[in-house]
PDB file of C-alpha atoms in Angstrom:
ATOM      1  CA  MET A   1     -68.898  -7.735 -20.923  1.00 47.00           C
ATOM      2  CA  LYS A   2     -66.276  -5.635 -19.343  1.00 43.00           C
ATOM      3  CA  TYR A   3     -68.199  -5.927 -16.098  1.00 44.00           C
ATOM      4  CA  LEU A   4     -68.171  -9.780 -16.407  1.00 38.00           C
ATOM      5  CA  VAL A   5     -64.369  -9.980 -16.871  1.00 37.00           C
ATOM      6  CA  LYS A   6     -63.736  -7.653 -13.643  1.00 41.00           C
ATOM      7  CA  THR A   7     -66.036  -9.878 -11.629  1.00 40.00           C
ATOM      8  CA  LEU A   8     -64.528 -12.762 -12.793  1.00 34.00           C
ATOM      9  CA  ILE A   9     -60.752 -11.525 -11.887  1.00 36.00           C
ATOM     10  CA  CYS A  10     -61.689 -10.480  -8.549  1.00 41.00           C
ATOM     11  CA  TRP A  11     -63.625 -14.079  -7.709  1.00 39.00           C
ATOM     12  CA  ILE A  12     -60.388 -15.677  -8.869  1.00 32.00           C
ATOM     13  CA  THR A  13     -58.208 -13.545  -6.574  1.00 37.00           C
ATOM     14  CA  LEU A  14     -60.456 -13.802  -3.810  1.00 33.00           C
ATOM     15  CA  SER A  15     -60.390 -17.570  -4.183  1.00 37.00           C
ATOM     16  CA  PHE A  16     -56.774 -17.736  -4.380  1.00 31.00           C
ATOM     17  CA  CYS A  17     -56.287 -15.739  -1.077  1.00 41.00           C
ATOM     18  CA  ILE A  18     -58.848 -18.008   0.625  1.00 33.00           C
ATOM     19  CA  SER A  19     -57.094 -21.007  -0.267  1.00 38.00           C
ATOM     20  CA  CYS A  20     -53.968 -19.764   1.151  1.00 41.00           C
ATOM     21  CA  LYS A  21     -55.209 -19.037   4.343  1.00 41.00           C
ATOM     22  CA  LYS A  22     -56.794 -22.520   4.353  1.00 42.00           C
ATOM     23  CA  GLY A  23     -53.705 -24.077   3.959  1.00 46.00           C
ATOM     24  CA  GLY A  24     -53.739 -24.640   0.009  1.00 46.00           C
ATOM     25  CA  MET A  25     -51.542 -23.143  -2.349  1.00 43.00           C
ATOM     26  CA  PRO A  26     -49.116 -20.957  -0.430  1.00 45.00           C
ATOM     27  CA  ALA A  27     -48.871 -17.369  -0.980  1.00 47.00           C
ATOM     28  CA  PRO A  28     -45.821 -16.269  -3.190  1.00 47.00           C
ATOM     29  CA  SER A  29     -42.766 -15.110  -1.209  1.00 45.00           C
ATOM     30  CA  PRO A  30     -41.820 -11.445  -1.564  1.00 45.00           C
ATOM     31  CA  PRO A  31     -39.136 -10.825  -3.830  1.00 43.00           C
ATOM     32  CA  THR A  32     -35.425 -10.874  -2.476  1.00 39.00           C
ATOM     33  CA  THR A  33     -33.085  -7.916  -3.029  1.00 38.00           C
ATOM     34  CA  PRO A  34     -29.498  -9.258  -3.538  1.00 35.00           C
ATOM     35  CA  PRO A  35     -26.849  -7.424  -1.399  1.00 37.00           C
ATOM     36  CA  VAL A  36     -25.479  -4.499  -2.749  1.00 42.00           C
ATOM     37  CA  LEU A  37     -21.740  -3.946  -1.963  1.00 41.00           C
ATOM     38  CA  LYS A  38     -22.264   0.000  -2.403  1.00 43.00           C
ATOM     39  CA  LYS A  39     -24.393   0.177   0.615  1.00 46.00           C
ATOM     40  CA  GLY A  40     -22.196  -0.700   3.023  1.00 48.00           C
ATOM     41  CA  TYR A  41     -19.083  -0.741   1.082  1.00 60.00           C
ATOM     42  CA  PHE A  42     -16.769   1.867   3.059  1.00 64.00           C
ATOM     43  CA  PHE A  43     -13.842   1.144   0.942  1.00 71.00           C
ATOM     44  CA  LYS A  44     -15.405   2.154  -2.426  1.00 75.00           C
ATOM     45  CA  ASN A  45     -12.842   4.262  -4.343  1.00 83.00           C
ATOM     46  CA  THR A  46     -10.549   4.979  -1.503  1.00 84.00           C
ATOM     47  CA  GLU A  47      -7.004   4.891  -0.582  1.00 89.00           C
ATOM     48  CA  TRP A  48      -5.292   3.798   2.467  1.00 87.00           C
ATOM     49  CA  VAL A  49      -1.696   3.914   3.470  1.00 91.00           C
ATOM     50  CA  GLY A  50       0.648   2.586   6.195  1.00 90.00           C
ATOM     51  CA  THR A  51       2.854  -0.335   6.851  1.00 92.00           C
ATOM     52  CA  PHE A  52       2.704  -4.120   6.776  1.00 88.00           C
ATOM     53  CA  HIS A  53       4.887  -6.257   9.283  1.00 86.00           C
ATOM     54  CA  SER A  54       6.558  -9.706   8.118  1.00 84.00           C
ATOM     55  CA  ILE A  55       9.120 -11.762   9.970  1.00 82.00           C
ATOM     56  CA  SER A  56      11.061 -11.598   6.914  1.00 75.00           C
ATOM     57  CA  GLN A  57      11.761  -7.955   6.951  1.00 84.00           C
ATOM     58  CA  GLU A  58      13.927  -5.604   8.792  1.00 89.00           C
ATOM     59  CA  TYR A  59      11.158  -3.336   9.731  1.00 93.00           C
ATOM     60  CA  ASP A  60       7.460  -2.734   8.964  1.00 94.00           C
ATOM     61  CA  ALA A  61       7.544  -1.595   5.393  1.00 95.00           C
ATOM     62  CA  PRO A  62       5.270   1.102   3.782  1.00 96.00           C
ATOM     63  CA  CYS A  63       2.153  -0.025   1.447  1.00 94.00           C
ATOM     64  CA  CYS A  64      -0.825   1.278  -0.024  1.00 94.00           C
ATOM     65  CA  LEU A  65      -3.911  -0.270  -0.565  1.00 88.00           C
ATOM     66  CA  ARG A  66      -6.254   1.094  -3.238  1.00 89.00           C
ATOM     67  CA  CYS A  67      -9.832   0.573  -3.998  1.00 84.00           C
ATOM     68  CA  ARG A  68     -11.527   0.973  -7.278  1.00 82.00           C
ATOM     69  CA  GLY A  69     -15.338   0.563  -7.899  1.00 75.00           C
ATOM     70  CA  ASP A  70     -17.032  -1.686  -5.889  1.00 70.00           C
ATOM     71  CA  THR A  71     -15.012  -4.744  -5.680  1.00 74.00           C
ATOM     72  CA  ALA A  72     -11.522  -4.207  -7.211  1.00 80.00           C
ATOM     73  CA  MET A  73      -8.667  -3.747  -4.512  1.00 82.00           C
ATOM     74  CA  THR A  74      -4.942  -3.637  -4.770  1.00 87.00           C
ATOM     75  CA  VAL A  75      -2.093  -3.695  -2.221  1.00 88.00           C
ATOM     76  CA  PHE A  76       1.105  -1.938  -3.455  1.00 94.00           C
ATOM     77  CA  GLY A  77       4.327  -2.920  -1.619  1.00 94.00           C
ATOM     78  CA  LEU A  78       7.780  -4.235  -1.645  1.00 94.00           C
ATOM     79  CA  PHE A  79       6.675  -7.770  -0.643  1.00 89.00           C
ATOM     80  CA  TYR A  80       9.222 -10.626  -0.233  1.00 85.00           C
ATOM     81  CA  TYR A  81       7.291 -14.152  -0.807  1.00 81.00           C
ATOM     82  CA  VAL A  82       8.619 -17.106   0.080  1.00 78.00           C
ATOM     83  CA  VAL A  83       8.882 -19.709  -2.577  1.00 75.00           C
ATOM     84  CA  ASP A  84      10.798 -22.534  -1.056  1.00 75.00           C
ATOM     85  CA  VAL A  85      10.299 -22.901   2.780  1.00 72.00           C
ATOM     86  CA  ALA A  86      13.198 -25.384   2.949  1.00 76.00           C
ATOM     87  CA  THR A  87      15.741 -22.944   1.492  1.00 79.00           C
ATOM     88  CA  LEU A  88      13.877 -19.949   2.193  1.00 73.00           C
ATOM     89  CA  ASN A  89      14.013 -18.706  -1.385  1.00 80.00           C
ATOM     90  CA  PHE A  90      12.126 -15.548  -1.703  1.00 81.00           C
ATOM     91  CA  SER A  91      10.631 -14.106  -4.759  1.00 83.00           C
ATOM     92  CA  ARG A  92       9.861 -10.229  -4.853  1.00 87.00           C
ATOM     93  CA  ILE A  93       6.352  -8.843  -5.357  1.00 87.00           C
ATOM     94  CA  ASP A  94       5.388  -5.379  -6.034  1.00 90.00           C
ATOM     95  CA  SER A  95       1.393  -5.770  -5.427  1.00 87.00           C
ATOM     96  CA  LEU A  96      -1.448  -8.246  -4.625  1.00 81.00           C
ATOM     97  CA  ARG A  97      -4.595  -7.828  -6.533  1.00 79.00           C
ATOM     98  CA  GLY A  98      -8.136  -8.880  -5.754  1.00 75.00           C
ATOM     99  CA  LYS A  99     -11.660  -8.401  -5.345  1.00 74.00           C
ATOM    100  CA  VAL A 100     -14.047  -7.967  -2.254  1.00 73.00           C
ATOM    101  CA  THR A 101     -16.042 -11.192  -2.199  1.00 70.00           C
ATOM    102  CA  LYS A 102     -17.853 -10.777   1.036  1.00 67.00           C
ATOM    103  CA  ILE A 103     -18.890  -7.671   3.643  1.00 64.00           C
ATOM    104  CA  ASP A 104     -19.892  -8.543   7.089  1.00 61.00           C
ATOM    105  CA  THR A 105     -21.998  -5.638   8.004  1.00 55.00           C
ATOM    106  CA  LEU A 106     -23.549  -7.559  11.057  1.00 49.00           C
ATOM    107  CA  THR A 107     -20.315  -7.184  12.946  1.00 50.00           C
ATOM    108  CA  SER A 108     -19.071  -3.925  14.598  1.00 47.00           C
ATOM    109  CA  PRO A 109     -16.544  -2.912  13.217  1.00 50.00           C
ATOM    110  CA  GLY A 110     -17.388  -3.938   9.642  1.00 54.00           C
ATOM    111  CA  THR A 111     -15.421  -6.475   8.022  1.00 61.00           C
ATOM    112  CA  ALA A 112     -14.449  -6.755   4.508  1.00 63.00           C
ATOM    113  CA  ILE A 113     -13.177 -10.206   2.923  1.00 67.00           C
ATOM    114  CA  VAL A 114     -11.170 -10.165  -0.243  1.00 69.00           C
ATOM    115  CA  ASP A 115      -9.667 -12.830  -2.135  1.00 68.00           C
ATOM    116  CA  LEU A 116      -6.162 -11.903  -3.454  1.00 67.00           C
ATOM    117  CA  SER A 117      -4.751 -14.100  -6.535  1.00 65.00           C
ATOM    118  CA  LEU A 118      -0.951 -13.827  -6.603  1.00 66.00           C
ATOM    119  CA  PRO A 119       0.805 -12.777  -9.988  1.00 63.00           C
ATOM    120  CA  LEU A 120       3.215 -15.125 -11.641  1.00 57.00           C
ATOM    121  CA  PRO A 121       4.840 -17.627 -10.890  1.00 60.00           C
ATOM    122  CA  PHE A 122       2.117 -18.165  -7.891  1.00 65.00           C
ATOM    123  CA  VAL A 123      -0.904 -18.623 -10.413  1.00 60.00           C
ATOM    124  CA  GLY A 124      -3.516 -20.865  -8.690  1.00 61.00           C
ATOM    125  CA  GLN A 125      -2.512 -19.730  -5.182  1.00 64.00           C
ATOM    126  CA  LYS A 126      -4.878 -17.361  -3.420  1.00 65.00           C
ATOM    127  CA  LEU A 127      -4.850 -15.345  -0.213  1.00 66.00           C
ATOM    128  CA  GLN A 128      -7.571 -14.091   1.914  1.00 65.00           C
ATOM    129  CA  PHE A 129      -7.491 -10.470   3.071  1.00 66.00           C
ATOM    130  CA  TYR A 130      -9.491  -9.198   5.874  1.00 64.00           C
ATOM    131  CA  ILE A 131      -9.853  -5.643   6.545  1.00 64.00           C
ATOM    132  CA  THR A 132     -11.766  -3.940   9.126  1.00 61.00           C
ATOM    133  CA  SER A 133     -13.292  -0.385   9.839  1.00 54.00           C
ATOM    134  CA  ASP A 134     -14.527   1.348  12.855  1.00 47.00           C
ATOM    135  CA  LYS A 135     -17.548   2.830  11.128  1.00 43.00           C
ATOM    136  CA  ASP A 136     -19.012   3.046   7.463  1.00 39.00           C
ATOM    137  CA  ASN A 137     -18.125   5.651   4.989  1.00 36.00           C
ATOM    138  CA  SER A 138     -15.996   7.903   7.634  1.00 38.00           C
ATOM    139  CA  ALA A 139     -13.604   5.165   8.672  1.00 39.00           C
ATOM    140  CA  ASN A 140     -10.185   6.557   9.288  1.00 41.00           C
ATOM    141  CA  TYR A 141      -8.425   3.420  10.766  1.00 45.00           C
ATOM    142  CA  ALA A 142      -8.085  -0.033   9.649  1.00 50.00           C
ATOM    143  CA  LYS A 143      -6.398  -3.350  10.686  1.00 55.00           C
ATOM    144  CA  ASN A 144      -6.046  -6.283   8.305  1.00 59.00           C
ATOM    145  CA  LYS A 145      -4.286  -9.464   7.649  1.00 61.00           C
ATOM    146  CA  ILE A 146      -3.528 -11.583   4.703  1.00 62.00           C
ATOM    147  CA  PHE A 147      -3.885 -15.439   5.166  1.00 57.00           C
ATOM    148  CA  GLY A 148      -2.903 -18.140   2.677  1.00 53.00           C
ATOM    149  CA  SER A 149      -5.658 -20.502   1.579  1.00 45.00           C
ATOM    150  CA  GLY A 150      -8.056 -22.058   3.790  1.00 44.00           C
ATOM    151  CA  GLY A 151      -7.349 -19.322   6.286  1.00 47.00           C
ATOM    152  CA  ALA A 152      -3.823 -20.734   7.211  1.00 51.00           C
ATOM    153  CA  PRO A 153      -0.704 -18.950   6.113  1.00 59.00           C
ATOM    154  CA  ILE A 154       1.314 -21.016   3.115  1.00 63.00           C
ATOM    155  CA  SER A 155       4.382 -20.075   5.281  1.00 70.00           C
ATOM    156  CA  ALA A 156       4.969 -18.001   8.133  1.00 74.00           C
ATOM    157  CA  TYR A 157       7.212 -15.784   6.136  1.00 76.00           C
ATOM    158  CA  ASN A 158       4.219 -15.127   3.928  1.00 75.00           C
ATOM    159  CA  PHE A 159       1.844 -13.917   6.902  1.00 75.00           C
ATOM    160  CA  PHE A 160       1.543 -10.114   6.626  1.00 78.00           C
ATOM    161  CA  THR A 161      -0.118  -8.013   9.291  1.00 80.00           C
ATOM    162  CA  PHE A 162      -1.421  -4.257   8.010  1.00 82.00           C
ATOM    163  CA  ASN A 163      -1.675  -1.201   9.736  1.00 83.00           C
ATOM    164  CA  LEU A 164      -3.483   1.262   7.463  1.00 83.00           C
ATOM    165  CA  ALA A 165      -4.915   4.894   7.799  1.00 83.00           C
ATOM    166  CA  ARG A 166      -7.465   6.225   5.163  1.00 83.00           C
ATOM    167  CA  CYS A 167      -5.984   9.056   2.815  1.00 88.00           C
ATOM    168  CA  PRO A 168      -7.980  12.475   2.230  1.00 87.00           C
ATOM    169  CA  ASP A 169      -9.776  12.714  -1.022  1.00 86.00           C
ATOM    170  CA  LYS A 170      -7.623  15.275  -2.176  1.00 90.00           C
ATOM    171  CA  ILE A 171      -3.809  14.070  -1.686  1.00 93.00           C
ATOM    172  CA  ASN A 172      -0.964  16.318  -1.193  1.00 93.00           C
ATOM    173  CA  SER A 173       1.634  16.513  -4.121  1.00 96.00           C
ATOM    174  CA  VAL A 174       5.392  16.364  -3.549  1.00 97.00           C
ATOM    175  CA  LYS A 175       5.754  18.931  -6.289  1.00 96.00           C
ATOM    176  CA  SER A 176       8.214  22.121  -5.267  1.00 96.00           C
ATOM    177  CA  SER A 177       9.270  20.288  -1.700  1.00 97.00           C
ATOM    178  CA  SER A 178      12.348  19.150  -0.199  1.00 96.00           C
ATOM    179  CA  TRP A 179      12.447  15.907   1.976  1.00 97.00           C
ATOM    180  CA  SER A 180      15.040  14.716   4.598  1.00 95.00           C
ATOM    181  CA  GLY A 181      15.569  12.459   7.236  1.00 94.00           C
ATOM    182  CA  LYS A 182      15.837  13.450  10.919  1.00 93.00           C
ATOM    183  CA  VAL A 183      19.467  14.187  12.254  1.00 90.00           C
ATOM    184  CA  ARG A 184      20.773  11.437  14.009  1.00 87.00           C
ATOM    185  CA  PRO A 185      21.157  12.128  17.910  1.00 86.00           C
ATOM    186  CA  GLY A 186      24.564  13.016  18.975  1.00 80.00           C
ATOM    187  CA  THR A 187      25.716  14.540  16.005  1.00 81.00           C
ATOM    188  CA  GLU A 188      23.629  17.689  15.982  1.00 74.00           C
ATOM    189  CA  THR A 189      26.160  20.094  17.270  1.00 73.00           C
ATOM    190  CA  ALA A 190      28.865  18.195  14.795  1.00 69.00           C
ATOM    191  CA  GLN A 191      30.196  20.530  12.120  1.00 73.00           C
ATOM    192  CA  ASN A 192      28.820  17.947   9.450  1.00 75.00           C
ATOM    193  CA  PRO A 193      25.480  16.456  11.411  1.00 83.00           C
ATOM    194  CA  GLN A 194      24.590  13.092  10.223  1.00 87.00           C
ATOM    195  CA  TYR A 195      21.225  12.126   9.025  1.00 91.00           C
ATOM    196  CA  TYR A 196      19.037   9.142   9.268  1.00 94.00           C
ATOM    197  CA  TYR A 197      18.553   7.723   5.729  1.00 95.00           C
ATOM    198  CA  PRO A 198      21.367   9.539   4.026  1.00 94.00           C
ATOM    199  CA  ASP A 199      20.458   8.477   0.456  1.00 95.00           C
ATOM    200  CA  LEU A 200      17.366  10.629   0.917  1.00 96.00           C
ATOM    201  CA  SER A 201      18.824  13.464   2.991  1.00 92.00           C
ATOM    202  CA  ALA A 202      18.261  15.896   1.457  1.00 91.00           C
ATOM    203  CA  ILE A 203      16.214  15.637  -2.020  1.00 96.00           C
ATOM    204  CA  ALA A 204      14.245  18.058  -3.574  1.00 96.00           C
ATOM    205  CA  PHE A 205      11.099  17.464  -6.117  1.00 97.00           C
ATOM    206  CA  GLY A 206      10.421  19.706  -9.111  1.00 96.00           C
ATOM    207  CA  ASP A 207       7.691  19.419 -11.738  1.00 95.00           C
ATOM    208  CA  THR A 208       9.017  15.973 -12.973  1.00 96.00           C
ATOM    209  CA  GLU A 209      12.328  15.742 -12.039  1.00 96.00           C
ATOM    210  CA  GLU A 210      14.458  15.489  -8.303  1.00 96.00           C
ATOM    211  CA  GLN A 211      17.679  16.885  -7.367  1.00 95.00           C
ATOM    212  CA  PHE A 212      20.054  15.704  -4.513  1.00 95.00           C
ATOM    213  CA  PHE A 213      21.633  18.107  -1.794  1.00 93.00           C
ATOM    214  CA  ARG A 214      24.681  17.228   0.157  1.00 89.00           C
ATOM    215  CA  ASN A 215      25.966  19.661   2.932  1.00 82.00           C
ATOM    216  CA  GLY A 216      23.784  22.430   1.511  1.00 82.00           C
ATOM    217  CA  LYS A 217      25.252  21.985  -1.976  1.00 88.00           C
ATOM    218  CA  ILE A 218      23.632  20.496  -5.181  1.00 90.00           C
ATOM    219  CA  ILE A 219      25.203  17.343  -6.637  1.00 90.00           C
ATOM    220  CA  THR A 220      26.599  17.871 -10.041  1.00 87.00           C
ATOM    221  CA  TYR A 221      28.153  15.973 -12.648  1.00 82.00           C
ATOM    222  CA  THR A 222      30.632  17.010 -15.433  1.00 76.00           C
ATOM    223  CA  LEU A 223      30.029  16.314 -19.028  1.00 73.00           C
ATOM    224  CA  LYS A 224      32.219  17.476 -21.790  1.00 68.00           C
ATOM    225  CA  ASP A 225      33.690  20.415 -19.377  1.00 70.00           C
ATOM    226  CA  LYS A 226      30.162  21.499 -18.607  1.00 66.00           C
ATOM    227  CA  VAL A 227      28.911  21.015 -14.908  1.00 77.00           C
ATOM    228  CA  ASP A 228      24.949  20.096 -14.426  1.00 84.00           C
ATOM    229  CA  PRO A 229      23.094  19.210 -11.409  1.00 87.00           C
ATOM    230  CA  VAL A 230      22.207  15.869 -11.325  1.00 88.00           C
ATOM    231  CA  LYS A 231      18.582  15.499 -12.109  1.00 91.00           C
ATOM    232  CA  ILE A 232      16.439  12.236 -12.375  1.00 93.00           C
ATOM    233  CA  LEU A 233      12.750  11.751 -13.343  1.00 96.00           C
ATOM    234  CA  TYR A 234      10.323  10.671 -10.298  1.00 97.00           C
ATOM    235  CA  ARG A 235       6.738  10.006 -10.582  1.00 97.00           C
ATOM    236  CA  GLN A 236       3.767  10.376  -7.990  1.00 97.00           C
ATOM    237  CA  ASN A 237       0.777   8.363  -8.308  1.00 97.00           C
ATOM    238  CA  GLY A 238      -1.745   9.114  -5.589  1.00 96.00           C
ATOM    239  CA  SER A 239      -0.183   8.743  -2.327  1.00 96.00           C
ATOM    240  CA  MET A 240       2.874   6.507  -3.954  1.00 98.00           C
ATOM    241  CA  VAL A 241       6.066   8.257  -4.852  1.00 98.00           C
ATOM    242  CA  PHE A 242       8.516   6.321  -6.828  1.00 97.00           C
ATOM    243  CA  PHE A 243      11.828   8.128  -6.897  1.00 97.00           C
ATOM    244  CA  TYR A 244      15.345   7.690  -6.294  1.00 96.00           C
ATOM    245  CA  GLY A 245      18.141   8.345  -3.450  1.00 95.00           C
ATOM    246  CA  TYR A 246      21.856   9.177  -3.721  1.00 94.00           C
ATOM    247  CA  ASP A 247      24.833   7.583  -2.435  1.00 92.00           C
ATOM    248  CA  GLU A 248      27.425  10.180  -2.483  1.00 89.00           C
ATOM    249  CA  ILE A 249      30.354   7.552  -1.066  1.00 88.00           C
ATOM    250  CA  TYR A 250      29.882   5.260  -4.088  1.00 87.00           C
ATOM    251  CA  ASP A 251      28.387   7.647  -6.323  1.00 87.00           C
ATOM    252  CA  LYS A 252      25.199   5.563  -6.931  1.00 89.00           C
ATOM    253  CA  ILE A 253      21.616   5.963  -7.451  1.00 91.00           C
ATOM    254  CA  TYR A 254      18.865   3.662  -5.858  1.00 93.00           C
ATOM    255  CA  PRO A 255      15.300   3.426  -6.792  1.00 94.00           C
ATOM    256  CA  TYR A 256      13.007   4.011  -3.719  1.00 97.00           C
ATOM    257  CA  PHE A 257       9.484   3.253  -2.911  1.00 97.00           C
ATOM    258  CA  GLY A 258       7.514   6.059  -0.793  1.00 98.00           C
ATOM    259  CA  VAL A 259       4.146   6.270   0.766  1.00 97.00           C
ATOM    260  CA  LEU A 260       2.904   9.919   1.776  1.00 96.00           C
ATOM    261  CA  ALA A 261       1.022   9.853   5.309  1.00 94.00           C
ATOM    262  CA  PRO A 262      -2.340  11.526   5.371  1.00 91.00           C
ATOM    263  CA  ASP A 263      -1.044  14.691   6.472  1.00 90.00           C
ATOM    264  CA  GLY A 264       1.450  15.122   3.411  1.00 93.00           C
ATOM    265  CA  LYS A 265       4.147  15.877   5.577  1.00 95.00           C
ATOM    266  CA  THR A 266       5.805  12.571   6.181  1.00 96.00           C
ATOM    267  CA  MET A 267       6.872   9.781   3.774  1.00 97.00           C
ATOM    268  CA  MET A 268       7.299   6.079   4.630  1.00 98.00           C
ATOM    269  CA  VAL A 269      10.231   4.797   2.410  1.00 98.00           C
ATOM    270  CA  ASP A 270      11.441   1.493   1.396  1.00 97.00           C
ATOM    271  CA  ALA A 271      14.003  -0.021  -1.143  1.00 95.00           C
ATOM    272  CA  TRP A 272      14.875  -3.585  -2.390  1.00 90.00           C
ATOM    273  CA  ALA A 273      17.935  -5.124  -1.236  1.00 81.00           C
ATOM    274  CA  VAL A 274      20.752  -5.009  -3.869  1.00 75.00           C
ATOM    275  CA  ASP A 275      22.249  -8.089  -5.138  1.00 66.00           C
ATOM    276  CA  GLN A 276      25.778  -6.757  -4.694  1.00 62.00           C
ATOM    277  CA  SER A 277      27.220  -9.940  -6.842  1.00 57.00           C
ATOM    278  CA  LYS A 278      25.433  -8.357  -9.790  1.00 58.00           C
ATOM    279  CA  TYR A 279      25.874  -4.578  -9.003  1.00 57.00           C
ATOM    280  CA  GLY A 280      28.882  -4.368  -7.025  1.00 59.00           C
ATOM    281  CA  TYR A 281      29.512  -3.126  -3.409  1.00 67.00           C
ATOM    282  CA  GLY A 282      26.737  -0.807  -1.862  1.00 73.00           C
ATOM    283  CA  SER A 283      23.123  -0.906  -1.235  1.00 86.00           C
ATOM    284  CA  PRO A 284      20.338   1.513  -0.173  1.00 92.00           C
ATOM    285  CA  ARG A 285      21.251   3.063   3.261  1.00 93.00           C
ATOM    286  CA  LEU A 286      18.531   1.873   5.159  1.00 93.00           C
ATOM    287  CA  PRO A 287      18.195   0.122   8.781  1.00 91.00           C
ATOM    288  CA  ASN A 288      19.533  -3.309   9.158  1.00 84.00           C
ATOM    289  CA  TYR A 289      20.538  -5.272  12.234  1.00 81.00           C
ATOM    290  CA  VAL A 290      24.142  -5.982  10.670  1.00 79.00           C
ATOM    291  CA  ASP A 291      24.972  -2.161  11.826  1.00 77.00           C
ATOM    292  CA  THR A 292      24.368  -2.269  15.511  1.00 77.00           C
ATOM    293  CA  ASN A 293      25.079   1.279  15.962  1.00 80.00           C
ATOM    294  CA  ALA A 294      22.080   1.831  13.595  1.00 84.00           C
ATOM    295  CA  PRO A 295      23.969   4.504  11.376  1.00 85.00           C
ATOM    296  CA  TYR A 296      21.099   4.577   8.894  1.00 91.00           C
ATOM    297  CA  GLY A 297      18.319   4.968  11.328  1.00 91.00           C
ATOM    298  CA  PRO A 298      16.696   2.937  14.207  1.00 92.00           C
ATOM    299  CA  ASN A 299      16.803  -0.651  13.729  1.00 91.00           C
ATOM    300  CA  GLY A 300      13.240  -2.222  13.503  1.00 92.00           C
ATOM    301  CA  VAL A 301      11.581   1.069  12.762  1.00 94.00           C
ATOM    302  CA  THR A 302       9.739   2.140   9.533  1.00 96.00           C
ATOM    303  CA  PRO A 303      12.078   4.668   7.583  1.00 97.00           C
ATOM    304  CA  VAL A 304      10.391   8.115   7.248  1.00 97.00           C
ATOM    305  CA  ILE A 305      11.558  11.344   5.598  1.00 97.00           C
ATOM    306  CA  PHE A 306       9.906  14.611   6.464  1.00 97.00           C
ATOM    307  CA  LYS A 307       8.946  17.638   4.366  1.00 97.00           C
ATOM    308  CA  GLN A 308      11.357  20.506   5.111  1.00 94.00           C
TER     309      GLN A 308
END
């Protein structure tokens, strides 16, 4: 009986194969394997830092692109997003979030296409984020762009071009370090040399707090006849540093956003423009085209401070 069953199975199999060869029932197609992003996803669990360019800003501003898992992606930065083109009414956005929807592995360099959904109040609007790398897995440079829906920008002001470099797996800490901008040319020999980005020249990071220095002295305050150093909390998250700058002229503290370069020795910085009608006179001392003599750093150049 067992022999009869085996013979029957062999006969059926042989007849099926012969019929396929003669043009009968087609042979079954080999199973298809869906594309796996992991195989060619050179952005998986990586962090990239650099700057983005927009016609609505004074200079290329710092940003951080963070990839988590296989598809999740977030771009952190101080973005001005136009709401009304006619009035050039802007909204402030500090991040763009999305997911990788396609990886083009046929081109060299490889290209990842990302759909990014904007936060409130822009629900329903999507951007496409194209990011390319020179080689899989060991990429160290990328150029990318954000476009509006359909491949065209919603507004020229919402068109961003990015220039990013990959961070090392172990990112440096700013703990126990001091930072300052460069001395402004022409003031090197002055008794009190002037520094670019004076709000941040100089600052020192402790375990959880930062301090401010001016002319080699710690900035202090007096409370109940007791003089204490001015200390304020800061936070580092990967390559991003959320900290403060100090304006000794108006005795004001302004929040800053910094991004550590891959070398850990330079930090690109930026700050929101201050609404002076709400906060009074004074704003973060960063480059602007109103001051033609560029007292706060070269116009059109990304502000950078250096580890001392």
